[in-house]
Tab-separated table of C-alpha atoms in Angstrom:
chain	number	residue	atom	x	y	z
A	1	MET	CA	-26.859	5.867	-10.637
A	2	ILE	CA	-25.078	5.450	-7.293
A	3	ARG	CA	-21.517	6.718	-6.848
A	4	PHE	CA	-18.720	5.720	-4.490
A	5	LEU	CA	-15.291	7.268	-3.999
A	6	VAL	CA	-12.393	4.888	-3.272
A	7	VAL	CA	-9.397	6.123	-1.240
A	8	GLY	CA	-6.206	4.089	-0.791
A	9	ASP	CA	-3.666	4.097	2.054
A	10	VAL	CA	-3.293	7.507	3.723
A	11	HIS	CA	-0.733	6.932	6.500
A	12	TYR	CA	-1.724	10.127	8.276
A	13	SER	CA	0.829	11.112	10.914
A	14	ASP	CA	1.910	14.088	13.002
A	15	SER	CA	5.470	13.893	11.616
A	16	THR	CA	7.141	14.113	8.220
A	17	PRO	CA	8.906	11.049	6.731
A	18	ARG	CA	12.524	11.442	5.674
A	19	GLY	CA	11.507	11.127	2.041
A	20	ARG	CA	9.345	14.265	2.112
A	21	ARG	CA	10.437	17.879	1.672
A	22	ASP	CA	7.144	19.436	2.749
A	23	ASP	CA	4.903	19.482	5.821
A	24	PHE	CA	3.540	15.949	5.464
A	25	PRO	CA	0.632	16.163	7.957
A	26	ARG	CA	-0.627	19.332	6.306
A	27	SER	CA	-0.263	17.756	2.870
A	28	CYS	CA	-2.311	14.719	3.978
A	29	LEU	CA	-5.062	16.961	5.314
A	30	ARG	CA	-5.188	18.931	2.056
A	31	LYS	CA	-5.620	15.730	0.066
A	32	LEU	CA	-8.305	14.438	2.426
A	33	SER	CA	-10.080	17.791	2.215
A	34	GLU	CA	-10.061	17.511	-1.579
A	35	VAL	CA	-11.516	14.010	-1.272
A	36	GLY	CA	-14.397	15.535	0.687
A	37	GLU	CA	-14.864	18.207	-1.982
A	38	ILE	CA	-14.937	15.602	-4.760
A	39	ALA	CA	-17.438	13.541	-2.773
A	40	ARG	CA	-19.690	16.589	-2.510
A	41	GLU	CA	-19.330	17.577	-6.167
A	42	GLU	CA	-19.972	14.050	-7.422
A	43	GLY	CA	-22.786	13.347	-4.973
A	44	VAL	CA	-21.235	10.086	-3.795
A	45	ARG	CA	-23.128	7.644	-1.602
A	46	ALA	CA	-20.046	6.751	0.483
A	47	VAL	CA	-16.276	7.027	0.655
A	48	LEU	CA	-14.527	3.645	0.795
A	49	GLN	CA	-11.130	3.713	2.538
A	50	LEU	CA	-8.856	0.686	2.057
A	51	GLY	CA	-6.850	0.619	5.318
A	52	ASP	CA	-3.823	2.355	6.828
A	53	LEU	CA	-5.696	5.560	7.442
A	54	PHE	CA	-3.072	6.115	10.143
A	55	ASP	CA	0.664	5.557	9.889
A	56	ARG	CA	0.786	4.222	13.448
A	57	PRO	CA	-1.873	3.135	15.946
A	58	THR	CA	-1.660	6.193	18.227
A	59	LEU	CA	-1.608	9.901	17.488
A	60	PRO	CA	-1.273	13.124	19.542
A	61	LEU	CA	-4.627	14.727	20.287
A	62	GLN	CA	-4.019	17.873	18.257
A	63	ALA	CA	-3.170	15.880	15.114
A	64	ALA	CA	-6.166	13.614	15.724
A	65	ALA	CA	-8.434	16.645	16.111
A	66	ASP	CA	-7.174	18.108	12.832
A	67	LEU	CA	-8.022	14.891	11.006
A	68	ALA	CA	-11.390	14.547	12.747
A	69	GLU	CA	-12.325	18.064	11.678
A	70	VAL	CA	-11.653	17.209	8.019
A	71	LEU	CA	-13.518	13.903	8.089
A	72	ARG	CA	-16.477	15.439	9.932
A	73	GLY	CA	-16.998	17.694	6.924
A	74	TYR	CA	-17.571	14.811	4.502
A	75	PRO	CA	-21.083	14.788	3.004
A	76	CYS	CA	-21.426	10.999	3.228
A	77	PRO	CA	-20.434	8.009	5.356
A	78	ILE	CA	-16.870	6.668	5.329
A	79	TYR	CA	-16.656	2.867	5.248
A	80	ALA	CA	-13.203	1.468	5.994
A	81	ILE	CA	-11.106	-1.493	7.099
A	82	PRO	CA	-8.035	-1.603	9.378
A	83	GLY	CA	-4.608	-1.910	7.768
A	84	ASN	CA	-1.372	-3.196	9.265
A	85	HIS	CA	-0.253	0.313	10.294
A	86	ASP	CA	-3.550	0.952	12.062
A	87	LEU	CA	-3.121	-2.026	14.395
A	88	PRO	CA	-0.248	-2.625	16.857
A	89	GLY	CA	-0.978	-6.277	17.547
A	90	GLY	CA	-3.502	-7.648	15.089
A	91	PRO	CA	-7.286	-7.210	14.903
A	92	GLN	CA	-7.742	-7.809	18.631
A	93	SER	CA	-5.899	-4.556	19.393
A	94	LEU	CA	-8.373	-2.345	17.534
A	95	ALA	CA	-9.970	-0.947	20.699
A	96	ARG	CA	-6.612	0.561	21.743
A	97	THR	CA	-6.043	2.405	18.475
A	98	MET	CA	-6.920	5.786	17.030
A	99	LEU	CA	-8.798	3.991	14.242
A	100	GLY	CA	-10.953	2.215	16.816
A	101	PHE	CA	-11.547	5.560	18.540
A	102	PHE	CA	-12.672	7.220	15.295
A	103	HIS	CA	-14.995	4.250	14.688
A	104	ARG	CA	-16.585	4.658	18.111
A	105	LEU	CA	-17.020	8.378	17.495
A	106	GLY	CA	-18.882	7.611	14.281
A	107	LEU	CA	-16.404	9.423	12.058
A	108	ILE	CA	-15.852	6.218	10.103
A	109	ARG	CA	-17.565	2.845	10.057
A	110	LEU	CA	-15.446	-0.287	9.951
A	111	VAL	CA	-16.927	-3.094	7.864
A	112	HIS	CA	-14.514	-5.974	8.471
A	113	GLU	CA	-16.666	-7.583	11.168
A	114	GLU	CA	-20.167	-6.637	10.083
A	115	PRO	CA	-21.019	-5.845	6.452
A	116	VAL	CA	-23.180	-2.845	5.562
A	117	ILE	CA	-26.137	-3.456	3.273
A	118	LEU	CA	-27.353	-0.294	1.569
A	119	LYS	CA	-30.960	0.196	0.519
A	120	GLU	CA	-29.733	0.607	-3.056
A	121	GLY	CA	-28.938	-3.137	-3.142
A	122	ILE	CA	-25.225	-3.157	-2.341
A	123	GLN	CA	-23.371	-5.025	0.392
A	124	ILE	CA	-20.064	-3.525	1.543
A	125	SER	CA	-17.782	-5.874	3.482
A	126	GLY	CA	-14.089	-6.100	4.206
A	127	THR	CA	-11.097	-8.006	5.556
A	128	THR	CA	-8.652	-6.406	7.946
A	129	TYR	CA	-4.938	-7.021	7.697
A	130	HIS	CA	-3.695	-9.864	9.932
A	131	PRO	CA	-0.454	-11.894	10.278
A	132	ASP	CA	-1.732	-14.687	8.004
A	133	MET	CA	-2.823	-12.380	5.193
A	134	ASP	CA	-1.821	-13.807	1.790
A	135	ARG	CA	-0.571	-16.976	3.513
A	136	ARG	CA	-3.740	-18.902	4.323
A	137	ASP	CA	-6.604	-20.044	2.076
A	138	ARG	CA	-7.286	-17.018	-0.147
A	139	GLN	CA	-11.033	-17.518	0.048
A	140	GLU	CA	-10.988	-16.703	3.758
A	141	ASP	CA	-9.807	-13.165	3.049
A	142	TYR	CA	-10.837	-12.302	-0.488
A	143	ALA	CA	-14.341	-13.785	-0.608
A	144	PRO	CA	-17.204	-11.562	0.586
A	145	PRO	CA	-19.760	-12.850	3.105
A	146	PRO	CA	-22.936	-14.271	1.533
A	147	ALA	CA	-25.260	-11.485	0.394
A	148	PRO	CA	-29.061	-11.501	0.107
A	149	PRO	CA	-30.489	-12.418	-3.314
A	150	GLY	CA	-30.223	-9.631	-5.850
A	151	VAL	CA	-27.643	-7.674	-3.813
A	152	HIS	CA	-24.329	-6.768	-5.449
A	153	THR	CA	-21.158	-7.038	-3.365
A	154	ILE	CA	-18.197	-4.734	-2.766
A	155	HIS	CA	-15.360	-6.222	-0.727
A	156	LEU	CA	-12.505	-4.159	0.745
A	157	VAL	CA	-9.246	-5.928	1.595
A	158	HIS	CA	-5.871	-4.801	2.914
A	159	GLY	CA	-3.651	-7.428	1.336
A	160	MET	CA	-0.896	-7.807	-1.239
A	161	LEU	CA	-3.177	-8.482	-4.190
A	162	LEU	CA	-1.161	-8.244	-7.420
A	163	GLU	CA	-1.280	-9.234	-11.085
A	164	GLU	CA	2.253	-10.625	-10.879
A	165	PRO	CA	4.895	-11.101	-8.137
A	166	LEU	CA	6.914	-7.987	-7.380
A	167	PHE	CA	8.465	-8.801	-4.012
A	168	PRO	CA	10.020	-12.301	-4.003
A	169	ASP	CA	10.302	-12.546	-0.217
A	170	GLN	CA	6.821	-11.260	0.598
A	171	PRO	CA	3.554	-13.240	0.601
A	172	TRP	CA	1.135	-12.137	-2.095
A	173	THR	CA	-2.059	-13.177	-3.829
A	174	GLN	CA	-2.453	-13.268	-7.585
A	175	VAL	CA	-5.565	-11.598	-8.951
A	176	ASP	CA	-6.332	-14.699	-11.015
A	177	GLU	CA	-6.667	-16.765	-7.821
A	178	ILE	CA	-9.700	-14.897	-6.501
A	179	TRP	CA	-12.020	-14.791	-9.538
A	180	PRO	CA	-14.008	-17.951	-8.686
A	181	PHE	CA	-15.197	-16.493	-5.380
A	182	ALA	CA	-14.529	-12.747	-5.717
A	183	ALA	CA	-17.079	-10.046	-4.996
A	184	ASP	CA	-18.662	-8.137	-7.839
A	185	LEU	CA	-16.092	-5.459	-6.987
A	186	THR	CA	-12.920	-6.148	-4.987
A	187	LEU	CA	-11.006	-3.079	-3.761
A	188	SER	CA	-7.486	-3.629	-2.456
A	189	GLY	CA	-5.118	-1.420	-0.479
A	190	HIS	CA	-1.654	-2.102	0.999
A	191	TYR	CA	0.232	-1.994	-2.335
A	192	HIS	CA	1.004	1.717	-2.561
A	193	TYR	CA	1.708	2.011	-6.286
A	194	GLY	CA	-1.758	0.758	-7.206
A	195	PHE	CA	-2.887	-0.984	-10.395
A	196	ARG	CA	-2.238	0.418	-13.845
A	197	ARG	CA	-5.914	-0.052	-14.617
A	198	VAL	CA	-9.108	-1.497	-13.219
A	199	ILE	CA	-9.093	-5.219	-14.000
A	200	GLU	CA	-12.449	-6.378	-15.358
A	201	ARG	CA	-13.395	-9.926	-16.242
A	202	GLU	CA	-16.456	-12.197	-16.182
A	203	GLY	CA	-18.693	-9.379	-14.990
A	204	LYS	CA	-16.453	-8.671	-11.960
A	205	ALA	CA	-13.797	-6.049	-11.281
A	206	VAL	CA	-10.697	-5.610	-9.104
A	207	ALA	CA	-9.080	-2.243	-8.418
A	208	ASN	CA	-6.392	-0.562	-6.331
A	209	PRO	CA	-6.109	3.245	-6.778
A	210	GLY	CA	-2.773	3.423	-4.932
A	211	ALA	CA	-1.858	5.257	-1.750
A	212	LEU	CA	-3.315	8.726	-1.297
A	213	CYS	CA	-0.053	10.037	0.177
A	214	ARG	CA	3.499	9.258	-0.992
A	215	LEU	CA	5.948	8.268	1.758
A	216	SER	CA	9.157	7.488	-0.127
A	217	ALA	CA	11.168	8.905	-3.018
A	218	THR	CA	11.365	5.771	-5.137
A	219	PRO	CA	11.357	6.380	-8.898
A	220	GLU	CA	7.819	4.975	-9.047
A	221	GLU	CA	6.567	7.370	-6.383
A	222	MET	CA	8.397	10.307	-7.944
A	223	ALA	CA	6.462	9.694	-11.163
A	224	ARG	CA	3.107	8.738	-9.631
A	225	ARG	CA	0.341	11.258	-9.125
A	226	PRO	CA	-2.018	10.323	-6.284
A	227	LYS	CA	-5.615	9.748	-7.312
A	228	VAL	CA	-8.951	8.448	-6.126
A	229	LEU	CA	-11.301	6.121	-7.943
A	230	LEU	CA	-14.898	7.089	-8.687
A	231	VAL	CA	-17.144	4.024	-8.893
A	232	LEU	CA	-20.437	4.329	-10.780
A	233	TYR	CA	-23.072	1.743	-9.889
A	234	GLN	CA	-25.943	1.004	-12.269
A	235	PRO	CA	-27.796	-2.142	-11.153
A	236	GLU	CA	-29.566	-2.547	-14.488
A	237	ARG	CA	-26.248	-2.566	-16.348
A	238	LEU	CA	-23.986	-5.597	-16.824
A	239	PRO	CA	-21.436	-5.363	-15.382
A	240	PRO	CA	-23.034	-3.022	-12.835
A	241	PHE	CA	-19.856	-1.051	-12.011
A	242	SER	CA	-17.936	1.419	-14.164
A	243	PHE	CA	-14.998	3.626	-13.157
A	244	ARG	CA	-13.288	6.992	-13.494
A	245	GLU	CA	-9.840	7.811	-12.131
A	246	LEU	CA	-9.602	11.285	-10.594
A	247	PRO	CA	-6.061	12.661	-10.021
A	248	LEU	CA	-5.812	15.029	-7.049
A	249	SER	CA	-5.116	18.663	-7.852
A	250	SER	CA	-3.697	19.129	-4.333
A	251	ALA	CA	-0.931	16.559	-5.023
A	252	SER	CA	2.267	18.375	-5.961
A	253	PRO	CA	4.718	16.914	-8.517
A	254	GLY	CA	7.013	14.318	-7.008
A	255	GLU	CA	10.200	16.336	-7.491
A	256	GLU	CA	8.708	19.172	-5.433
A	257	VAL	CA	7.730	17.190	-2.340
A	258	LEU	CA	9.894	14.053	-2.404
A	259	SER	CA	13.609	13.923	-1.617
A	260	ARG	CA	16.179	11.228	-2.412
A	261	GLU	CA	18.929	12.832	-0.329
A	262	HIS	CA	18.635	10.362	2.537
A	263	LEU	CA	18.602	7.439	0.067
A	264	GLU	CA	21.773	8.665	-1.598
A	265	ALA	CA	23.415	9.138	1.801
A	266	ARG	CA	22.399	5.622	2.795
A	267	ARG	CA	23.782	4.232	-0.463
A	268	ARG	CA	27.124	5.983	0.066
A	269	GLN	CA	27.250	4.671	3.625
A	270	ALA	CA	26.433	1.147	2.441
A	271	VAL	CA	29.198	1.212	-0.156
A	272	GLY	CA	31.675	2.431	2.477
A	273	GLU	CA	30.615	-0.303	4.909
A	274	PHE	CA	31.002	-2.907	2.209
A	275	ALA	CA	34.516	-1.694	1.413
A	276	GLU	CA	35.437	-1.867	5.094
A	277	LEU	CA	34.054	-5.379	5.362
A	278	ILE	CA	36.034	-6.500	2.342
A	279	GLU	CA	39.210	-5.143	3.893
A	280	GLU	CA	38.603	-6.974	7.142
A	281	THR	CA	37.521	-10.233	5.498
A	282	SER	CA	40.645	-12.203	4.731
A	283	VAL	CA	38.681	-14.858	2.850
A	284	PHE	CA	38.230	-12.323	0.071
A	285	GLN	CA	41.691	-13.330	-1.097
A	286	ALA	CA	40.272	-16.755	-1.835
A	287	PHE	CA	37.157	-15.251	-3.385
A	288	GLU	CA	34.778	-17.048	-1.014
A	289	MET	CA	31.847	-14.951	-2.163
A	290	ARG	CA	29.157	-16.980	-0.417
A	291	GLU	CA	30.688	-16.416	3.012
A	292	ILE	CA	31.003	-12.691	2.385
A	293	VAL	CA	27.356	-12.457	1.381
A	294	GLU	CA	26.296	-14.471	4.426
A	295	ARG	CA	28.204	-12.109	6.685
A	296	LEU	CA	26.552	-9.151	5.039
A	297	SER	CA	23.125	-10.737	5.442
A	298	ASP	CA	23.774	-11.560	9.091
A	299	ARG	CA	24.745	-7.999	9.797
A	300	ASP	CA	21.680	-6.791	7.829
A	301	ARG	CA	23.297	-3.479	7.139
A	302	LEU	CA	23.213	-3.331	3.363
A	303	PRO	CA	20.283	-3.015	0.953
A	304	ARG	CA	19.621	-5.951	-1.344
A	305	GLU	CA	20.636	-4.023	-4.481
A	306	VAL	CA	24.067	-3.217	-2.987
A	307	ARG	CA	24.701	-6.890	-2.146
A	308	GLU	CA	23.651	-7.998	-5.615
A	309	LYS	CA	25.866	-5.430	-7.308
A	310	ALA	CA	28.781	-6.467	-5.087
A	311	LEU	CA	28.301	-10.091	-6.116
A	312	GLU	CA	28.426	-9.080	-9.755
A	313	PHE	CA	31.731	-7.259	-9.223
A	314	LEU	CA	33.207	-10.150	-7.246
A	315	ALA	CA	32.172	-12.702	-9.839
A	316	ARG	CA	33.720	-10.671	-12.623
A	317	ALA	CA	36.917	-10.208	-10.596
A	318	ARG	CA	37.175	-13.961	-10.077
A	319	GLU	CA	36.747	-14.567	-13.793
A	320	LEU	CA	39.550	-12.127	-14.604
A	321	VAL	CA	41.905	-13.772	-12.092
A	322	GLU	CA	41.145	-17.233	-13.420
A	323	GLU	CA	41.812	-16.033	-16.971
A	324	ARG	CA	45.234	-14.714	-15.898
A	325	VAL	CA	46.062	-17.978	-14.134
A	326	GLU	CA	45.188	-20.017	-17.208
């Protein structure tokens, strides 16, 4: 039996996001250290990282050295692909990034340009994030390169692969679309919340373990416990892959490390700005809701949920006025 350990988006940085209460860089390193410990305990063949190892393309040397020290201690190779946060200007900018530097040092091996074929009969390939991801022909990004006869395929991709649409304004790819040409195992990053389960069908599987580190204090992230995915490969078995989810013991409960204070402050500010805009918009007296919303959108200063709630209030107010008039 051959084992792999799958790690989602990390977003390692030298600074702490506003949504975190703790020392975020240190927390990331603890989680990555635990990944190395699990890899050693489970005797994994390789760690598979699904993009966005870094939160931005460059990093101060001290922070980079801290990360390099952790990754150097892994007992196995790390195969990875670039994510959108790893690259400042698309795949062609890789050489100017910290990810490209780590690749050249041999700390990780990127597989988006040249697949790795292991002696155990597995091909590991990948697709980096690019501006046309989830917009062009899905087969170009989600299909693995042809593999030698008898070799099973694992394909890593940093794209918005989902079971159902969650973000109306964002390109995405439905899992059902890729089955005809999918690898034996497709592993997707980019969507931080991950899949509720490994999706298995027709002898193939698709999985997304979710981001290793939580960046925001959304209700979903507050409740989510970061985990990694252990993949068990048995070539004589059909299907050849089975899975175990492994929650990280180093991941603290959401309420301990995540803060909604800045979100609440932003919401209060948004409500105040909306009230000011209403006061200065004389067309409110005529209940021209569309124009108000357009002005709000043009200014791009209010979250979508605030605009939608405001529309509900305005619509109800118009109904009440019309009832009085009648």
